Short mmCIF file of N, CA and C in Angstrom, two decimals:
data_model
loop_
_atom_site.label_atom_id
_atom_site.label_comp_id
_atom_site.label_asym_id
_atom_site.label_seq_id
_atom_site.Cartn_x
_atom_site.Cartn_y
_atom_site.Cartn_z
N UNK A 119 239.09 21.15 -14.00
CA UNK A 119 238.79 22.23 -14.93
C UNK A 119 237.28 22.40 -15.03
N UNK A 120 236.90 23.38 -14.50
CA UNK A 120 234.97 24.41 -14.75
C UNK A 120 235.13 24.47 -16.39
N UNK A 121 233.60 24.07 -16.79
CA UNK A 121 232.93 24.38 -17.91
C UNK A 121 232.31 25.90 -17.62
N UNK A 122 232.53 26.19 -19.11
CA UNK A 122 231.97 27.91 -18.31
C UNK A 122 230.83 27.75 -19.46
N UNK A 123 229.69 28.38 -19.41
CA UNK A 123 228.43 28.42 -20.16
C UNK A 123 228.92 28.97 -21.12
N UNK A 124 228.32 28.52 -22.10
CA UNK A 124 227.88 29.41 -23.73
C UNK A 124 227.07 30.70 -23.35
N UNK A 125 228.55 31.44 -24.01
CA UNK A 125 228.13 32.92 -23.46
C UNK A 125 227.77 33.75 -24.85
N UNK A 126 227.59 32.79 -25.88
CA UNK A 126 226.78 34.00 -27.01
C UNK A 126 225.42 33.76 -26.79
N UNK A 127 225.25 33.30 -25.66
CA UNK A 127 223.29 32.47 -25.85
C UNK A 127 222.44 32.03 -26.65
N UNK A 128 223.64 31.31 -27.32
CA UNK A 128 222.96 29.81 -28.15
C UNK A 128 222.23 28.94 -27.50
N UNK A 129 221.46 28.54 -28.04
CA UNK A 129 220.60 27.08 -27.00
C UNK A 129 220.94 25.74 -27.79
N UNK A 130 220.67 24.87 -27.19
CA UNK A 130 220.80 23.44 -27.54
C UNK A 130 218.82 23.09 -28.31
N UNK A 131 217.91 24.46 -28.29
CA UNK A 131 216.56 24.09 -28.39
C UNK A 131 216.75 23.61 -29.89
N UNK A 132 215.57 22.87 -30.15
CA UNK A 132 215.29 22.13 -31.89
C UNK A 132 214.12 23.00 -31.90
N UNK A 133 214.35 23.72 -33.08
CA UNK A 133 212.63 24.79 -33.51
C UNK A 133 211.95 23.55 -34.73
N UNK A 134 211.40 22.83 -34.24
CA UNK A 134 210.26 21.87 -35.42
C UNK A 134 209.77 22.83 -36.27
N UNK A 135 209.27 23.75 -35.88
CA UNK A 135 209.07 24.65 -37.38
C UNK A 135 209.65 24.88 -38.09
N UNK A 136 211.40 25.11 -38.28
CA UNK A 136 212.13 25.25 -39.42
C UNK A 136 212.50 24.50 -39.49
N UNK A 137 212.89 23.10 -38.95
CA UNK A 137 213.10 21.69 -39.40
C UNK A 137 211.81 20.89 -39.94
N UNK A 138 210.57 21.43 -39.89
CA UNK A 138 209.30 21.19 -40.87
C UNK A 138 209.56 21.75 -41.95
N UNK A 139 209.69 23.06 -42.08
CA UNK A 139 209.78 24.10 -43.20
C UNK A 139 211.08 23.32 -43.89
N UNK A 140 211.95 23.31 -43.62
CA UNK A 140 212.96 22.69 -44.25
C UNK A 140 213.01 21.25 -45.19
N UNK A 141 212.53 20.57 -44.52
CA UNK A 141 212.18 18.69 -45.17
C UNK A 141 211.40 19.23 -46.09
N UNK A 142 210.05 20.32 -45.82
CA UNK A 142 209.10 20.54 -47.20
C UNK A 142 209.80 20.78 -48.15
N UNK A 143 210.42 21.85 -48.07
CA UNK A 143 211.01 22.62 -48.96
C UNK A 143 212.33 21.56 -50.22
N UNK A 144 212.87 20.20 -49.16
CA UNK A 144 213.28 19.65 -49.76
C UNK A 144 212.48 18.66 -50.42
N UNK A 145 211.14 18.20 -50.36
CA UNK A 145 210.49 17.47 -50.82
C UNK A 145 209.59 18.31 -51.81
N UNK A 146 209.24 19.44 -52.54
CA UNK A 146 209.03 19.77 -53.50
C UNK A 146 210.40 19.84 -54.32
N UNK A 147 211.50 20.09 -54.05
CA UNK A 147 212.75 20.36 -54.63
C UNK A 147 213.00 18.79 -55.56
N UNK A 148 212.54 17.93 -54.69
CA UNK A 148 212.48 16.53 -55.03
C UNK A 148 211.66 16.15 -55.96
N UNK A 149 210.83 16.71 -55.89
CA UNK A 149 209.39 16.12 -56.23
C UNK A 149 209.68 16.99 -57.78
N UNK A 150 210.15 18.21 -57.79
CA UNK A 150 209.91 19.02 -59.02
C UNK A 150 211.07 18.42 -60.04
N UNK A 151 212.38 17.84 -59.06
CA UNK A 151 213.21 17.21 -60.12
C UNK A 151 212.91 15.79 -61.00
N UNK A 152 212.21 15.00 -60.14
CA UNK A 152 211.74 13.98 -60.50
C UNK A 152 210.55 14.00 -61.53
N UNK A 153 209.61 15.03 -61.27
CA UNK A 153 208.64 15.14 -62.64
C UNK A 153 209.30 15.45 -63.66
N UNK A 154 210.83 16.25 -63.73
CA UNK A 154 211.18 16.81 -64.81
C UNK A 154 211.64 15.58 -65.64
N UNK A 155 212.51 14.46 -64.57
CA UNK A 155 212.86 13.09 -65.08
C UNK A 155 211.58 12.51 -66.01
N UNK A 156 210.44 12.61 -65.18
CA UNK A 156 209.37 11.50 -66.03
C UNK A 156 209.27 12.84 -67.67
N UNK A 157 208.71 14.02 -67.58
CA UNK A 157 208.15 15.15 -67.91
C UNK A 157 209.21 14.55 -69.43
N UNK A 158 210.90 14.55 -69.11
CA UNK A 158 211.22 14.53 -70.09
C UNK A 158 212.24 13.49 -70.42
N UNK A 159 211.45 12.19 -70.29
CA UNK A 159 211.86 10.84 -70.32
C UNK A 159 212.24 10.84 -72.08
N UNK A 160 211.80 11.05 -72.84
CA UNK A 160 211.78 11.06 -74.00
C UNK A 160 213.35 11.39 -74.18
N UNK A 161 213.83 12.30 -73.99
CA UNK A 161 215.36 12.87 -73.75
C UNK A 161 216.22 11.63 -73.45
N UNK A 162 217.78 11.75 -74.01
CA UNK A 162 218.69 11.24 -74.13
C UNK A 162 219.02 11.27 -72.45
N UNK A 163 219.06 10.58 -71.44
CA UNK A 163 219.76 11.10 -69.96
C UNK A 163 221.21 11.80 -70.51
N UNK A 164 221.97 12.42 -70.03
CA UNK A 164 223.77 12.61 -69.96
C UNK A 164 224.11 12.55 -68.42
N UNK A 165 223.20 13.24 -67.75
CA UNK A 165 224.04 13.70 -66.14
C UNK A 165 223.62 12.72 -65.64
N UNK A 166 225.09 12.55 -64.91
CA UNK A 166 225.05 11.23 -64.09
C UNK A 166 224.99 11.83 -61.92
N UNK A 167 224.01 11.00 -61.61
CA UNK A 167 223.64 11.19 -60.35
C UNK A 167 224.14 10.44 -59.42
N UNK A 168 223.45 10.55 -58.15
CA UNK A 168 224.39 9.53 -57.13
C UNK A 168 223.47 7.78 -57.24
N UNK A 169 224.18 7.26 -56.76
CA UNK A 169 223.28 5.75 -57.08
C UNK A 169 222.68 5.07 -58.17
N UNK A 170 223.66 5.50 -59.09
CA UNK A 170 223.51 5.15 -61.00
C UNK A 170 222.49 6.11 -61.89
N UNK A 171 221.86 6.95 -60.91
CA UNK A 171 220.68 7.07 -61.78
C UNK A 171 221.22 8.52 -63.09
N UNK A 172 220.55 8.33 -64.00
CA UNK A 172 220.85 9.27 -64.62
C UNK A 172 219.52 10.20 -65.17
N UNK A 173 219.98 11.57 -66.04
CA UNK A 173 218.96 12.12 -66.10
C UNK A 173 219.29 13.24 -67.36
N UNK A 174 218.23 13.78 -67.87
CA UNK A 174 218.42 14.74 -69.27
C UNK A 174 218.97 15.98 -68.34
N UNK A 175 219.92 16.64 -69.71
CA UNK A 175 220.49 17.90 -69.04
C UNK A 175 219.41 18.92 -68.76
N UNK A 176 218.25 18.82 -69.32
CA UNK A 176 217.20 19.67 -69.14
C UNK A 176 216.87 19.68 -67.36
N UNK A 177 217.17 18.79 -66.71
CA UNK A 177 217.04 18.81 -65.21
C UNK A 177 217.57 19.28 -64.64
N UNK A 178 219.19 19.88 -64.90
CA UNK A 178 220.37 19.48 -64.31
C UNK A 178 220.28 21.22 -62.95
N UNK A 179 219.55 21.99 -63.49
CA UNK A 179 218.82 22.69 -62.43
C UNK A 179 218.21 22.43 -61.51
N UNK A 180 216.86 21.59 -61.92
CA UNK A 180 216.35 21.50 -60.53
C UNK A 180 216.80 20.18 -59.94
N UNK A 181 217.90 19.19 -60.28
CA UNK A 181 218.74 18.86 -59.88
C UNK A 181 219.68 19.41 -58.68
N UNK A 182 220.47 20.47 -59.00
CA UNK A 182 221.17 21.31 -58.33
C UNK A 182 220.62 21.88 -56.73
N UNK A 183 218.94 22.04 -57.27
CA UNK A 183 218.09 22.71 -56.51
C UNK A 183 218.05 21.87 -55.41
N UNK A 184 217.65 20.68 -55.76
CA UNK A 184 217.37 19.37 -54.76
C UNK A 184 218.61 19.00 -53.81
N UNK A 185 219.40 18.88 -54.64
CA UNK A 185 220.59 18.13 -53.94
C UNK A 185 220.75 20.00 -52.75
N UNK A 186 220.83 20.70 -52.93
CA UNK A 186 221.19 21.92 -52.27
C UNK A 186 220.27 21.61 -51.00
N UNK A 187 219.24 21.58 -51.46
CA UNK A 187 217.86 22.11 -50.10
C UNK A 187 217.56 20.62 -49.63
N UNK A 188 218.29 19.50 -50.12
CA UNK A 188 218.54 18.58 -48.97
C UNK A 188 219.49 17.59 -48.78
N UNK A 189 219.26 17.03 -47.45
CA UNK A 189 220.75 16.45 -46.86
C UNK A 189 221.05 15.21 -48.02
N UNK A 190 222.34 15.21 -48.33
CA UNK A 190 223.08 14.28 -49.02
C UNK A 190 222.71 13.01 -48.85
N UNK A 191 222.43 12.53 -47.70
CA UNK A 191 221.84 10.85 -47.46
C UNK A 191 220.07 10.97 -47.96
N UNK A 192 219.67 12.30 -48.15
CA UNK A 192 218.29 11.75 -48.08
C UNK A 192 218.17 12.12 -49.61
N UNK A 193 219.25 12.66 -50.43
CA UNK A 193 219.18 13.00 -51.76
C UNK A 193 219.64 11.07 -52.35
N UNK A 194 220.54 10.46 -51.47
CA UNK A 194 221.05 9.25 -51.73
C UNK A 194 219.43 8.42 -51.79
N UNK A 195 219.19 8.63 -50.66
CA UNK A 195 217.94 7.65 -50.23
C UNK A 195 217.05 7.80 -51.53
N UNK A 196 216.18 8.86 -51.31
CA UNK A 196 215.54 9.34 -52.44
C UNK A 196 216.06 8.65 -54.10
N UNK A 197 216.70 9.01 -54.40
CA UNK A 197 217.52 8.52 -55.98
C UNK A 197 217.13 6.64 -55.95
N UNK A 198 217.53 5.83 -54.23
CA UNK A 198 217.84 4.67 -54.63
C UNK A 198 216.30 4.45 -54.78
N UNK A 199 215.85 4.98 -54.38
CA UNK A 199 214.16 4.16 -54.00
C UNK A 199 213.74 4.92 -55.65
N UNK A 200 213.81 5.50 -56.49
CA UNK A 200 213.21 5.84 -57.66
C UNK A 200 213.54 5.37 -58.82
N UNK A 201 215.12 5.01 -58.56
CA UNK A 201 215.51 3.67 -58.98
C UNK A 201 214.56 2.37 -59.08
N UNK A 202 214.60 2.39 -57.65
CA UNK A 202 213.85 1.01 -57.25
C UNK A 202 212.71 0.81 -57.43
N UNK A 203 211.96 1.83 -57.70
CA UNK A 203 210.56 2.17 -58.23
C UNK A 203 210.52 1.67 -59.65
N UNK A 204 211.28 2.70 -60.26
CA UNK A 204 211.31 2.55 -61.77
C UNK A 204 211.29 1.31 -62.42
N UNK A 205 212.14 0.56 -62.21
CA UNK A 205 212.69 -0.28 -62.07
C UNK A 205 211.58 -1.42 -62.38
N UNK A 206 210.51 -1.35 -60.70
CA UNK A 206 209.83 -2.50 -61.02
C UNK A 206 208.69 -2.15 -61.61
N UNK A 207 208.51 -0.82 -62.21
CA UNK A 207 207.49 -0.55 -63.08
C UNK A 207 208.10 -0.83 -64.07
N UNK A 208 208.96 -0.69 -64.63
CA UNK A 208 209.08 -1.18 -65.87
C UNK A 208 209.40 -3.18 -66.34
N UNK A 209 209.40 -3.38 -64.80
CA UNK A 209 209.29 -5.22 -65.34
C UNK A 209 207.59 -5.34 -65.14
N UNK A 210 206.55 -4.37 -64.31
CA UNK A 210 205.49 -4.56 -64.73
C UNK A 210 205.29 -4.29 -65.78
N UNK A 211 205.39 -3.19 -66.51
CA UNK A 211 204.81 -2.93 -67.89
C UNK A 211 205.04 -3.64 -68.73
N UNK A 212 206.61 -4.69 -68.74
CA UNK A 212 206.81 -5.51 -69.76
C UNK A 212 206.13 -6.74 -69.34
N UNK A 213 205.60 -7.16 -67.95
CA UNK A 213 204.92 -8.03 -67.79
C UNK A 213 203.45 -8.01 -68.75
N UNK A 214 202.99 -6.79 -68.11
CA UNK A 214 201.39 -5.93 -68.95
C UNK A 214 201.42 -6.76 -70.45
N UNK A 215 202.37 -5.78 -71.07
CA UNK A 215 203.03 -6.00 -72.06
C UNK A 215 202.90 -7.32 -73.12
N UNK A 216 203.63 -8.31 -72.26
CA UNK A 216 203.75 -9.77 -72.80
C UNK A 216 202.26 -10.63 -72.71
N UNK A 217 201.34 -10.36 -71.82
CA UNK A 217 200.09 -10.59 -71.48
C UNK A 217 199.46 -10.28 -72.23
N UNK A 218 199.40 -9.20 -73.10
CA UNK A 218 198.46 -8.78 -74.42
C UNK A 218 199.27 -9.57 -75.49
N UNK A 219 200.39 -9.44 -75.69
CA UNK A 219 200.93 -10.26 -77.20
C UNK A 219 200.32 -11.86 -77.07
N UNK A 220 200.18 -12.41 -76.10
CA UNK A 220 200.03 -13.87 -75.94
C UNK A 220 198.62 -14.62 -76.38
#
C-alpha cells in the first residue's frame, strides 16, 4: 500500500515565532495571576487549583486566563514550583522572625 502526500499542503514546519509568541503570552497570563495571588493575599483563598494551591475568588479570572493560554503540564509545573517557593519563604520569614524575638 503507497502513501499518497498531504494534499491540503500542510507542512510538518515549526514557526518559532508563534511558538515564542505563544509561551510569552502564557507567561504574562502567569505572571498577572500570580501577582493577583500575592496583590490579594490578605483575602480569604476559596478556589481551589491544581497541586493544592489555592487562591481568592478575586483571581478566579485571570486564573481562567492562564490556565487557557497555557499547556496544562506547564500550568501544573508552574502552581508546584510557587507552592514550593512560597512555602520556603515562609519557613524563612518565620526563621527571620524567631531571630529577632531571641
Amino acid at each position: 500500500m503507497a502513501f499518497e502526500a498531504d494534499s491540503s499542503g500542510g507542512s510538518d514546519e515549526v514557526h518559532t515565532d508563534v511558538l515564542s509568541e505563544s509561551r510569552q503570552a502564557c507567561y504574562k497570563a502567569r505572571d498577572a495571576f500570580y501577582a493577583c495571588m500575592e496583590k490579594e493575599s490578605d483575602k480569604k483563598p476559596t478556589e481551589i487549583a491544581s497541586v493544592g494551591l489555592i487562591y481568592p475568588a478575586e483571581c478566579k479570572a485571570l486564573r481562567a486566563d492562564y490556565a487557557k493560554l497555557c499547556r496544562a503540564s506547564w500550568v501544573k509545573h508552574f502552581d508546584r514550583k510557587f507552592c514550593q517557593n512560597s512555602r520556603v519563604q515562609r519557613l524563612l520569614d518565620d526563621k527571620d522572625l524567631r531571630r529577632v524575638e531571641v
